[in-house]
């Protein structure tokens, strides 16, 4: 309408409101309560420091495809009718089945195949890979070679069966080879073996478990002392020494009762050359990193420190070991050695913990079990104590002093220990389920360690949601996500809102029965928290917090069967760093990796990555022009920009309240006459049609590429200014 130099009290003057950029979303407040730059919702989006909202980068599958002989029954599944198999052939990894009548099988679901005989077993539960016709389907057998035609004997394909095969990843971690500057491996614990996947080449190497041992429950994995430990509550911990050649394998840590010290005192057992002390001792049973103490030396022997802090064993052989000492060379002398003795209740082996944390050269573990018996025939006994932690000796993960190194962290309240993440160089936090405690002076003697209660008003829900970012710790509690540093730890006592307050409706949707499975990571200045939303029992959604923008950025969803996150792993350095997500089947995917608008994800065992379009959108705040009156919305303006790799298009909708409506205004193509070219930007203006409402929002839904939304403007004029009732 025309502009005038002045307006009367009943004139409808056109007003404009806009957002020049976006920094966060908030779905707790009503859309009309949001501030400029805040979105009402952001799904599968990212907000850069320039203020543009954009569809996130795609997830890319990394591997591996598990080499298993059959597939476990996983829920949900379909009880198909059995169909007679009339022909079955295999060409390398692909098996083609022909049925006598239409089978009705769906790609990606399980069917049981029986009655086939050949050189490579094809029976058992199988994932349908393709259905070329109504009477044929295919599945794959990873690692199979050659070709064959199967012989048939009462052969059927139909409803999947419960089998003894358990295709699942029970734990995972990053292993960085200390002997190489860029060799990193993602180690995944499966049922009958572990697999180390080279991060750069994708080549996987099997790591065997000790004979007779399988993993059938969730495990915690961690690298410490240049080894990878596999922790399971109430089970003797396994370790792998990082060597990938000559049949790599896990072994049990030292277990059973801690045997009395055996003195190593063979005649002429010590020789020193260039600071390397070599001790000859038949079948000593010691390991690298263990501390050895000098009890006695010959009168003319080397100037080794008697007792004192001991020496760390550097290398071991069957009948000898070495350590370093800054003393002169000695050819052959007799010395007496011993490992450390307890000053009280006795030393113990690692107590079958559910997890372990490496900090200040010690391993910190929960002290919930004891290990007795003999090595290899150990007896694990529950202590029925859930609030104590145990510190290992310095640089010795096999030795724990049950008198000096045990600490209770509940201050007499009914609570139980969840996790003890490192906090600073000299501190760690003890997270209980309903309280938090500070462990101080860890770097000194264990006699000097102090434990102080911080709060009983917040606790830890999910152990792997804890992430340290600079001087802050992020974690998931019952009240939501908290972020705290040493300076404000004490403010948790009833003060301050959780970091997740702006997305509390999403927090309330977390399935509380399975919230303990939540996992988190810090990557690209963002806190990624994978959680089980609604009725899901696996982590099917990611909440993304942008540390630079100081706000929640996105709810990431991939609503496809088989998509879940059991662990996050950050690997690489500088421009090569990546965020890996390991799923419950052992598949590895890379978050925010692809430049296009497609997720190529690993879903089920035996299948390679599957591609799905990213479904993203954002909704602006509600523009009410600072008035409760009804308005007449006349026009809009959107500034958009295409990514530098893909052409783009998006649909623009208007959402109004009172009167409530949801209408499509058009697409970028509609207004431009074509899709938005690569690296091009545009200003799209259109009419809303004098929509009458209290407030209005715009919804921006990318339909092609990853367009950026940089600016939104709405124009409206107040209507019904008369004092009489509007009808």
XYZ file of C-alpha atoms in Angstrom:
727
model
C 0.000 0.000 0.000
C 1.060 3.611 -0.422
C 3.334 5.262 2.096
C 2.322 8.539 3.700
C 4.164 11.166 5.693
C 1.780 10.747 8.593
C -0.838 8.284 9.772
C -4.042 8.569 11.721
C -4.871 6.459 14.798
C -6.955 4.011 12.758
C -4.605 3.789 9.753
C -3.019 0.397 9.132
C 0.671 1.188 8.816
C 2.848 -1.586 7.376
C 5.585 -2.706 9.751
C 8.556 -5.005 9.210
C 10.363 -7.475 11.466
C 13.374 -9.552 10.488
C 16.119 -11.874 11.666
C 19.522 -11.280 10.134
C 21.073 -14.616 11.041
C 20.409 -17.385 13.556
C 22.447 -18.696 16.475
C 20.317 -21.234 18.399
C 16.904 -22.823 18.758
C 14.565 -22.881 21.730
C 11.524 -25.126 21.885
C 10.720 -24.554 25.571
C 9.335 -21.036 25.140
C 6.412 -20.172 22.913
C 7.500 -18.994 19.451
C 6.230 -15.464 20.231
C 8.557 -15.282 23.281
C 11.766 -15.916 21.367
C 14.437 -13.300 20.800
C 15.831 -12.191 17.406
C 18.228 -14.825 16.090
C 16.457 -17.676 17.875
C 14.638 -20.399 15.981
C 11.634 -22.283 17.289
C 13.003 -25.552 15.881
C 16.038 -26.820 13.985
C 16.103 -30.388 12.650
C 19.241 -31.714 10.960
C 20.698 -28.219 10.701
C 23.806 -26.255 11.606
C 24.288 -22.573 12.407
C 27.626 -21.110 11.445
C 29.287 -18.172 13.157
C 28.148 -16.053 10.185
C 24.588 -16.605 11.354
C 23.314 -18.754 8.485
C 21.206 -21.858 9.109
C 22.066 -24.757 6.814
C 21.293 -28.458 6.426
C 24.003 -30.452 8.179
C 26.558 -32.404 6.172
C 25.706 -36.013 5.426
C 26.789 -39.022 7.460
C 29.099 -41.382 5.561
C 29.574 -45.093 6.182
C 33.105 -46.151 7.037
C 32.695 -49.880 7.716
C 33.239 -52.631 8.432
C 30.804 -55.183 7.020
C 30.931 -57.935 9.632
C 32.160 -61.298 8.358
C 29.685 -63.571 10.069
C 28.080 -66.816 9.001
C 24.537 -65.908 10.001
C 22.539 -62.997 11.347
C 21.052 -62.707 14.815
C 17.333 -62.209 15.247
C 16.817 -58.486 15.855
C 13.618 -56.630 16.675
C 11.467 -55.627 14.961
C 11.152 -58.567 12.580
C 8.497 -59.954 10.222
C 6.969 -63.418 10.561
C 6.994 -64.249 6.855
C 5.195 -67.298 5.462
C 7.633 -70.051 4.485
C 8.228 -70.241 0.743
C 9.690 -73.249 -1.039
C 13.086 -72.586 -2.623
C 13.380 -73.893 -6.174
C 16.891 -72.644 -7.004
C 19.859 -71.138 -5.151
C 23.146 -69.936 -6.651
C 26.096 -67.924 -5.410
C 28.402 -65.591 -7.349
C 31.234 -64.595 -4.982
C 29.466 -62.824 -2.068
C 25.949 -62.650 -3.558
C 23.447 -65.484 -3.118
C 20.373 -65.470 -5.388
C 17.301 -67.406 -4.236
C 14.270 -68.327 -6.372
C 11.000 -69.266 -4.674
C 8.099 -71.270 -6.080
C 5.600 -68.431 -5.496
C 5.816 -64.715 -4.704
C 7.732 -64.408 -1.422
C 6.658 -60.917 -0.292
C 10.015 -60.253 1.398
C 11.095 -56.646 2.033
C 14.636 -55.376 1.479
C 16.512 -54.866 4.735
C 14.508 -57.424 6.741
C 15.520 -60.838 8.017
C 14.460 -64.177 6.522
C 15.494 -67.659 7.576
C 17.031 -69.775 4.812
C 17.182 -73.552 5.280
C 17.858 -76.731 3.272
C 20.817 -75.441 1.178
C 24.041 -77.430 0.892
C 27.245 -76.045 -0.622
C 30.888 -75.168 -0.001
C 29.990 -71.827 1.659
C 27.146 -72.048 4.185
C 24.123 -70.019 3.117
C 21.570 -71.160 5.683
C 20.400 -69.260 8.742
C 18.924 -65.807 9.226
C 19.838 -63.541 6.314
C 19.214 -59.870 5.499
C 17.377 -59.398 2.179
C 19.637 -57.228 0.000
C 17.450 -56.954 -3.115
C 14.282 -58.304 -4.729
C 14.702 -58.328 -8.494
C 11.331 -60.060 -9.064
C 8.457 -61.224 -6.900
C 9.973 -64.723 -6.747
C 13.677 -63.897 -6.372
C 15.735 -62.198 -3.699
C 19.417 -61.879 -2.828
C 21.590 -61.659 0.263
C 25.341 -61.411 0.763
C 27.944 -63.533 2.523
C 30.892 -61.301 3.351
C 34.285 -62.693 2.355
C 32.934 -65.509 0.146
C 34.803 -66.286 -3.069
C 34.093 -68.369 -6.166
C 30.674 -69.474 -7.422
C 28.384 -72.443 -6.906
C 24.888 -73.851 -7.285
C 23.408 -75.092 -4.025
C 21.756 -78.488 -3.723
C 18.281 -78.377 -2.191
C 16.677 -80.609 0.418
C 13.298 -79.426 1.737
C 14.591 -75.901 1.204
C 12.527 -73.012 2.534
C 12.831 -69.277 3.121
C 10.585 -67.520 5.600
C 10.246 -66.216 9.148
C 13.607 -65.582 10.890
C 14.573 -67.786 13.824
C 16.273 -67.242 17.130
C 19.873 -68.351 16.705
C 23.002 -68.565 18.808
C 24.707 -65.907 16.691
C 24.868 -62.503 18.330
C 26.016 -59.905 15.846
C 26.565 -56.917 18.078
C 29.250 -54.473 19.118
C 29.510 -54.511 22.889
C 32.208 -51.871 23.211
C 34.576 -49.674 21.201
C 37.387 -47.176 21.645
C 40.213 -45.413 19.834
C 43.702 -46.870 19.929
C 46.601 -44.582 18.992
C 49.793 -46.473 18.305
C 52.521 -44.730 20.362
C 55.139 -46.025 17.925
C 53.598 -44.146 14.985
C 52.635 -40.498 14.614
C 49.503 -41.161 12.546
C 48.476 -44.780 13.140
C 45.041 -44.818 14.763
C 42.596 -47.684 15.034
C 38.958 -47.959 16.034
C 38.750 -51.123 18.103
C 35.324 -52.778 18.263
C 34.517 -55.631 20.666
C 32.251 -58.245 19.075
C 31.023 -61.492 20.577
C 33.859 -63.853 19.664
C 36.614 -61.414 18.733
C 37.566 -57.766 18.542
C 38.311 -55.922 15.317
C 40.837 -53.105 14.913
C 39.999 -50.885 11.934
C 42.749 -48.642 10.585
C 41.294 -45.136 10.493
C 43.180 -44.130 7.345
C 42.994 -47.295 5.247
C 39.819 -48.942 6.551
C 41.699 -52.263 6.755
C 40.515 -54.374 9.681
C 42.506 -56.843 11.767
C 40.964 -59.480 14.021
C 42.087 -59.559 17.658
C 41.288 -62.855 19.349
C 39.901 -63.302 22.851
C 41.427 -65.857 25.233
C 40.257 -69.409 24.590
C 36.744 -70.047 25.838
C 35.885 -66.369 26.364
C 33.083 -64.556 24.545
C 31.624 -61.099 25.129
C 27.852 -61.043 25.470
C 27.182 -57.836 27.430
C 28.069 -54.180 27.210
C 31.718 -53.460 27.828
C 33.782 -50.342 28.413
C 37.002 -50.020 26.400
C 39.854 -47.622 27.057
C 43.476 -47.107 26.076
C 45.849 -46.724 29.013
C 49.501 -47.623 29.609
C 49.769 -48.118 25.801
C 47.290 -50.982 26.062
C 43.592 -51.361 25.319
C 41.516 -52.589 28.256
C 38.117 -54.242 27.932
C 36.104 -53.846 31.153
C 32.965 -55.822 32.043
C 31.454 -55.610 35.522
C 32.200 -58.753 37.502
C 34.435 -60.250 34.786
C 38.231 -60.333 34.721
C 39.395 -57.429 32.571
C 41.032 -58.212 29.240
C 43.891 -56.257 27.704
C 45.549 -56.064 24.294
C 49.149 -54.871 24.024
C 48.634 -52.936 20.777
C 50.621 -55.339 18.591
C 48.782 -56.138 15.343
C 51.216 -58.688 13.942
C 51.618 -62.424 14.621
C 48.046 -63.293 15.643
C 47.129 -60.364 17.906
C 45.062 -61.320 20.927
C 43.588 -60.057 24.156
C 44.709 -61.637 27.407
C 43.473 -61.539 30.961
C 45.062 -58.993 33.264
C 46.856 -60.376 36.289
C 44.089 -62.066 38.267
C 43.351 -64.192 41.284
C 44.800 -63.554 44.715
C 47.818 -61.289 44.861
C 50.636 -63.732 45.584
C 53.195 -63.056 48.251
C 56.284 -61.273 47.045
C 58.942 -63.500 45.555
C 62.403 -62.119 46.020
C 64.545 -62.122 42.894
C 68.036 -62.788 44.180
C 69.871 -65.007 41.720
C 73.628 -64.789 41.819
C 75.201 -62.226 39.480
C 71.765 -61.248 38.226
C 72.389 -57.564 37.438
C 74.300 -55.932 34.587
C 74.259 -52.225 33.644
C 75.253 -50.809 30.259
C 74.677 -47.162 29.298
C 72.007 -46.669 31.952
C 70.042 -49.821 31.040
C 69.786 -52.276 33.930
C 69.237 -55.874 32.840
C 68.105 -58.322 35.517
C 68.209 -62.077 34.926
C 65.331 -63.861 36.694
C 63.897 -67.179 35.571
C 60.118 -67.060 34.859
C 59.700 -63.847 36.848
C 56.124 -63.206 35.632
C 56.515 -59.423 35.735
C 55.197 -57.025 33.105
C 56.343 -53.746 31.603
C 55.287 -50.771 33.736
C 55.400 -52.683 37.030
C 57.503 -51.073 39.752
C 60.446 -53.083 41.027
C 62.225 -52.273 44.286
C 65.860 -52.864 45.224
C 65.943 -54.581 48.600
C 69.669 -55.313 48.889
C 72.867 -54.930 46.876
C 76.313 -56.427 47.126
C 78.938 -54.408 48.948
C 80.622 -53.535 45.682
C 77.415 -53.492 43.696
C 75.846 -50.679 41.617
C 74.542 -47.532 43.285
C 70.885 -48.437 42.840
C 68.325 -46.762 45.095
C 67.383 -48.977 47.996
C 63.606 -49.148 48.498
C 62.646 -45.516 47.754
C 60.198 -45.013 44.868
C 61.375 -48.062 42.982
C 62.022 -48.368 39.262
C 59.532 -48.860 36.419
C 60.185 -51.999 34.381
C 60.780 -50.966 30.749
C 60.886 -54.305 28.897
C 60.343 -57.950 29.805
C 61.458 -61.302 28.435
C 60.715 -64.766 29.776
C 63.799 -64.869 31.991
C 64.829 -61.234 32.266
C 63.611 -57.660 32.501
C 65.122 -54.189 32.152
C 64.753 -50.750 33.691
C 66.647 -47.459 33.461
C 68.976 -45.950 36.080
C 71.414 -43.053 35.899
C 74.424 -44.875 37.276
C 77.746 -46.141 35.985
C 78.165 -49.383 34.059
C 78.522 -52.594 36.050
C 79.369 -55.952 34.523
C 77.804 -58.525 36.851
C 76.557 -58.104 40.406
C 74.088 -59.708 42.782
C 71.079 -57.637 43.833
C 67.843 -58.560 45.603
C 64.602 -57.252 44.044
C 60.968 -57.287 45.091
C 57.660 -55.802 44.026
C 55.927 -53.519 46.531
C 54.439 -54.888 49.740
C 51.150 -53.739 51.237
C 51.139 -51.802 54.492
C 47.784 -53.136 55.652
C 44.988 -55.301 54.230
C 47.145 -56.522 51.391
C 47.568 -55.867 47.709
C 45.011 -56.989 45.172
C 44.710 -57.444 41.443
C 42.371 -55.394 39.277
C 38.932 -55.992 40.855
C 36.856 -56.896 37.749
C 35.575 -53.324 37.331
C 32.847 -52.113 34.970
C 35.076 -49.262 33.792
C 38.408 -47.593 34.369
C 39.828 -44.077 34.011
C 43.486 -43.249 33.418
C 44.650 -40.148 35.298
C 48.011 -39.050 36.722
C 49.656 -42.343 35.731
C 47.102 -44.339 37.702
C 44.047 -46.363 36.766
C 40.968 -45.413 38.782
C 38.325 -48.155 38.974
C 35.166 -48.884 40.981
C 35.797 -51.289 43.849
C 32.671 -53.470 43.606
C 34.293 -56.923 43.297
C 37.236 -58.907 44.607
C 39.321 -61.447 42.735
C 40.686 -64.467 44.573
C 41.836 -67.958 43.678
C 44.741 -68.693 41.385
C 45.699 -66.998 38.150
C 43.544 -68.343 35.329
C 41.135 -69.935 37.811
C 40.120 -66.742 39.520
C 36.981 -66.346 41.622
C 35.107 -63.048 41.268
C 32.989 -62.093 44.288
C 30.635 -59.132 44.555
C 31.397 -56.940 47.585
C 27.879 -55.438 47.530
C 29.575 -52.054 47.795
C 28.794 -49.489 45.116
C 30.333 -46.280 46.456
C 34.078 -46.956 46.592
C 36.881 -46.320 44.126
C 40.290 -47.935 43.996
C 43.525 -46.394 42.669
C 46.227 -48.503 41.046
C 49.874 -48.025 41.825
C 51.660 -45.475 39.653
C 52.290 -46.925 36.175
C 51.102 -50.340 37.383
C 47.575 -51.338 36.403
C 47.960 -54.754 38.072
C 48.596 -53.645 41.666
C 46.049 -52.088 44.048
C 46.538 -51.398 47.743
C 43.297 -52.139 49.580
C 44.266 -49.973 52.550
C 45.892 -46.860 51.166
C 44.210 -46.585 47.785
C 40.504 -47.144 48.597
C 38.159 -44.158 48.885
C 34.459 -43.886 49.701
C 32.647 -41.143 47.770
C 29.114 -40.948 49.135
C 29.623 -39.146 52.446
C 27.250 -41.543 54.164
C 24.271 -41.069 51.846
C 22.416 -43.762 49.920
C 24.002 -43.420 46.477
C 26.202 -45.300 44.063
C 29.218 -44.486 41.934
C 28.835 -43.795 38.216
C 32.135 -42.361 36.941
C 35.313 -40.476 37.907
C 36.431 -38.356 34.931
C 39.683 -36.364 35.163
C 38.966 -32.693 35.814
C 42.294 -30.866 36.082
C 45.881 -32.013 36.400
C 45.399 -32.498 40.132
C 41.688 -33.287 40.389
C 38.932 -35.629 39.280
C 35.197 -35.597 39.780
C 33.360 -38.504 41.341
C 29.925 -38.634 39.765
C 27.373 -40.624 41.722
C 23.857 -41.239 40.535
C 22.470 -38.487 42.753
C 25.503 -36.493 43.928
C 28.847 -35.085 42.790
C 32.156 -35.076 44.676
C 35.561 -33.494 44.013
C 38.719 -35.603 44.388
C 41.691 -33.313 45.040
C 45.493 -33.660 45.147
C 45.653 -36.782 42.982
C 49.130 -36.011 41.647
C 50.730 -36.387 45.072
C 50.779 -39.240 47.526
C 47.497 -41.103 47.892
C 47.690 -40.272 51.595
C 47.155 -36.611 50.673
C 44.063 -37.136 48.490
C 40.943 -35.289 49.660
C 37.320 -35.950 48.670
C 34.741 -33.197 49.128
C 31.025 -33.272 48.378
C 29.881 -30.717 45.799
C 26.145 -31.267 45.614
C 23.334 -33.727 46.235
C 20.988 -31.917 43.867
C 22.483 -33.208 40.628
C 23.926 -36.546 39.618
C 24.987 -38.466 36.542
C 22.515 -40.432 34.424
C 24.817 -41.689 31.658
C 28.508 -42.365 32.240
C 29.506 -41.750 28.624
C 27.674 -38.426 28.437
C 30.543 -36.823 30.387
C 32.779 -34.675 28.179
C 35.516 -32.265 29.234
C 35.763 -29.120 27.087
C 38.600 -26.803 28.142
C 37.840 -26.038 31.811
C 34.231 -27.221 31.652
C 32.535 -30.576 32.072
C 29.289 -31.391 30.281
C 27.080 -34.234 31.501
C 23.519 -35.561 31.413
C 21.603 -35.516 34.695
C 17.961 -36.161 35.535
C 17.281 -32.444 35.146
C 18.999 -32.233 31.769
C 22.462 -31.326 30.521
C 24.726 -29.359 32.855
C 27.921 -27.534 32.025
C 30.133 -26.553 34.909
C 33.727 -25.613 35.688
C 35.685 -25.473 38.933
C 34.677 -21.874 39.602
C 30.968 -22.635 39.546
C 30.856 -26.239 40.746
C 29.336 -25.105 43.997
C 26.565 -23.186 42.218
C 24.991 -26.542 41.377
C 23.444 -26.395 44.836
C 19.992 -25.312 43.716
C 21.297 -22.445 41.606
C 21.197 -21.896 37.879
C 19.334 -23.633 35.104
C 20.713 -26.654 33.287
C 22.340 -25.946 29.953
C 19.492 -27.816 28.288
C 16.715 -25.591 29.672
C 15.950 -24.109 26.198
C 15.270 -27.618 24.824
C 13.579 -29.087 27.875
C 10.663 -30.549 25.848
C 13.223 -32.657 23.960
C 14.939 -33.633 27.211
C 11.584 -34.810 28.553
C 11.218 -37.061 25.498
C 14.358 -39.049 26.424
C 13.394 -42.612 27.293
C 14.360 -42.603 30.976
C 14.560 -46.392 31.144
C 17.420 -46.365 28.617
C 18.930 -42.914 29.223
C 21.976 -44.584 30.790
C 23.021 -45.576 27.247
C 23.450 -41.938 26.165
C 26.892 -41.092 24.750
C 28.559 -37.770 23.973
C 31.603 -36.276 22.286
C 33.180 -32.871 21.650
C 33.975 -32.169 18.020
C 34.195 -29.080 15.805
C 33.286 -26.771 18.720
C 30.117 -28.762 19.367
C 28.848 -31.059 22.109
C 27.129 -34.037 20.479
C 24.788 -35.997 22.770
C 23.180 -39.172 21.383
C 20.042 -40.168 23.283
C 17.076 -42.576 22.979
C 14.030 -40.453 22.188
C 10.437 -41.463 22.865
C 10.006 -45.250 22.891
C 13.413 -46.062 21.384
C 15.701 -48.311 23.428
C 18.780 -47.283 21.404
C 20.314 -43.868 20.803
C 18.318 -42.760 17.759
C 18.763 -38.966 17.996
C 21.595 -36.466 18.503
C 21.248 -33.180 20.387
C 23.881 -30.706 19.172
C 25.119 -27.788 21.299
C 27.228 -25.125 19.569
C 29.871 -23.956 22.043
C 30.772 -20.884 19.950
C 27.156 -19.747 19.608
C 26.384 -20.747 23.207
C 23.159 -22.399 22.150
C 21.510 -25.628 21.007
C 21.874 -25.959 17.287
C 19.974 -29.002 16.090
C 18.003 -32.137 16.719
C 19.681 -34.616 14.366
C 17.464 -37.460 13.207
C 17.987 -40.352 10.807
C 14.737 -42.227 10.924
C 15.903 -45.461 9.304
C 15.920 -49.001 10.666
C 19.334 -50.031 11.955
C 20.467 -46.467 12.708
C 21.666 -46.076 16.276
C 24.744 -44.865 18.110
C 26.438 -46.950 20.794
C 29.587 -44.826 20.972
C 31.242 -41.672 19.634
C 34.963 -41.664 18.821
C 36.950 -38.564 17.835
C 40.085 -39.385 15.862
C 42.636 -37.548 13.752
C 44.222 -34.159 14.166
C 43.985 -30.697 12.647
C 42.093 -30.767 9.340
C 41.922 -34.557 9.354
C 39.909 -34.897 12.567
C 36.608 -36.771 12.289
C 33.747 -37.795 14.531
C 32.963 -41.501 14.222
C 29.750 -43.121 15.420
C 29.807 -46.848 16.138
C 26.429 -48.575 15.983
C 25.232 -51.583 17.966
C 26.127 -53.954 15.097
C 29.742 -52.801 14.876
C 29.293 -50.560 11.851
C 31.238 -47.304 11.826
C 29.819 -44.081 10.363
C 31.399 -40.630 10.078
C 29.273 -37.715 11.305
C 29.123 -34.468 9.274
C 31.341 -35.944 6.578
C 29.623 -35.718 3.175
C 29.304 -32.419 1.330
C 25.919 -33.322 -0.160
C 22.418 -33.755 1.310
C 22.611 -37.552 1.575
C 23.273 -39.889 4.516
C 25.102 -43.044 3.449
C 24.927 -45.151 6.583
C 25.844 -48.636 7.721
C 22.727 -50.277 9.150
C 22.629 -54.073 9.484
C 25.383 -56.727 9.436
C 26.136 -58.112 6.012
C 24.952 -54.988 4.201
C 27.060 -52.146 2.876
C 26.054 -48.525 3.341
C 22.562 -47.407 2.308
C 21.767 -43.886 1.080
C 18.901 -41.734 2.341
C 18.117 -38.041 1.739
C 18.563 -35.750 4.740
C 15.202 -34.419 5.884
C 15.882 -31.036 7.466
C 13.937 -27.905 8.296
C 13.898 -24.903 10.579
C 11.090 -22.752 11.952
C 11.581 -19.093 12.813
C 10.314 -17.332 15.875
C 6.794 -15.954 15.690
C 6.660 -12.367 14.454
C 3.978 -10.457 16.417
C 5.303 -6.896 15.960
C 5.195 -6.276 19.717
C 1.414 -6.275 19.792
C -1.317 -8.700 20.890
C -3.620 -7.340 18.185
C -4.526 -9.250 15.082
C -2.367 -8.401 12.058
C -2.654 -8.604 8.323
C 0.486 -10.288 6.988
C 1.160 -9.029 3.493
C 4.630 -10.143 2.333
C 7.861 -11.935 3.179
C 11.503 -11.828 2.155
C 14.075 -14.631 2.387
C 17.801 -14.396 1.713
C 19.286 -17.777 0.793
C 22.594 -19.070 -0.504
C 23.514 -22.351 -2.149
C 26.407 -24.434 -0.884
C 29.679 -24.437 -2.797
C 29.184 -28.038 -3.968
C 25.470 -28.503 -4.725
C 22.588 -26.710 -6.403
C 19.788 -25.946 -3.974
C 16.059 -25.612 -3.560
C 13.761 -25.215 -0.576
C 10.081 -24.923 0.258
C 8.837 -21.900 2.203
C 5.730 -22.202 4.397
C 3.941 -19.732 6.656
C 2.526 -20.901 10.001
C -0.037 -18.618 11.619
C -1.643 -18.602 15.046
C -5.135 -17.374 15.811
C -6.330 -17.861 13.126
C -4.348 -21.116 12.898
C -3.159 -22.216 9.482
C -0.215 -23.746 7.666
C 0.233 -22.668 4.046
C 2.879 -23.168 1.372
C 4.217 -19.922 -0.118
C 6.298 -21.634 -2.791
C 9.834 -22.825 -3.453
C 13.037 -21.055 -4.403
C 12.610 -22.524 -7.881
C 9.110 -21.013 -8.103
C 10.429 -17.511 -7.438
C 13.739 -17.783 -9.307
C 12.580 -19.832 -12.264
C 15.252 -22.444 -11.563
C 17.143 -24.033 -8.701
C 19.759 -21.945 -6.942
C 23.108 -22.525 -8.631
C 26.245 -23.631 -6.813
C 27.692 -20.853 -4.589
C 24.968 -18.404 -5.651
C 22.825 -16.347 -3.298
C 19.412 -14.825 -3.793
C 16.779 -12.553 -2.279
C 13.290 -13.980 -2.654
C 10.266 -11.767 -2.053
C 6.658 -12.869 -2.172
C 3.147 -12.111 -1.027
C 1.480 -13.814 1.901
C -1.980 -12.731 0.791
C -3.055 -10.521 3.697
C -3.222 -13.482 6.056
C -5.002 -12.407 9.252
C -3.520 -13.786 12.477
C -2.049 -12.872 15.855
C 1.399 -14.122 14.824
C 3.200 -15.825 11.974
C 6.333 -17.948 11.495
C 8.197 -19.126 8.416
C 9.260 -22.713 7.910
C 12.256 -23.301 5.615
C 12.489 -26.883 4.308
C 15.401 -27.727 1.955
C 14.319 -30.085 -0.831
C 17.584 -30.166 -2.802
C 21.164 -29.585 -1.765
C 22.120 -27.786 1.432
C 20.908 -24.191 1.052
C 21.742 -21.607 3.694
C 19.031 -19.434 5.232
C 20.587 -16.060 6.000
C 17.685 -13.662 6.551
C 13.928 -13.719 7.074
C 11.652 -10.666 6.996
C 7.877 -10.401 7.376
C 5.714 -7.379 6.662
C 2.356 -6.823 8.317
C -0.074 -4.147 9.427
C -2.322 -4.146 12.413
C -5.979 -4.630 11.661
C -9.250 -4.350 13.595
C -8.156 -1.166 15.333
C -11.751 -0.233 16.033
C -12.887 -0.535 19.638
C -15.901 -2.618 18.627
C -15.840 -6.416 18.692
C -14.290 -8.012 15.608
C -16.230 -10.883 14.134
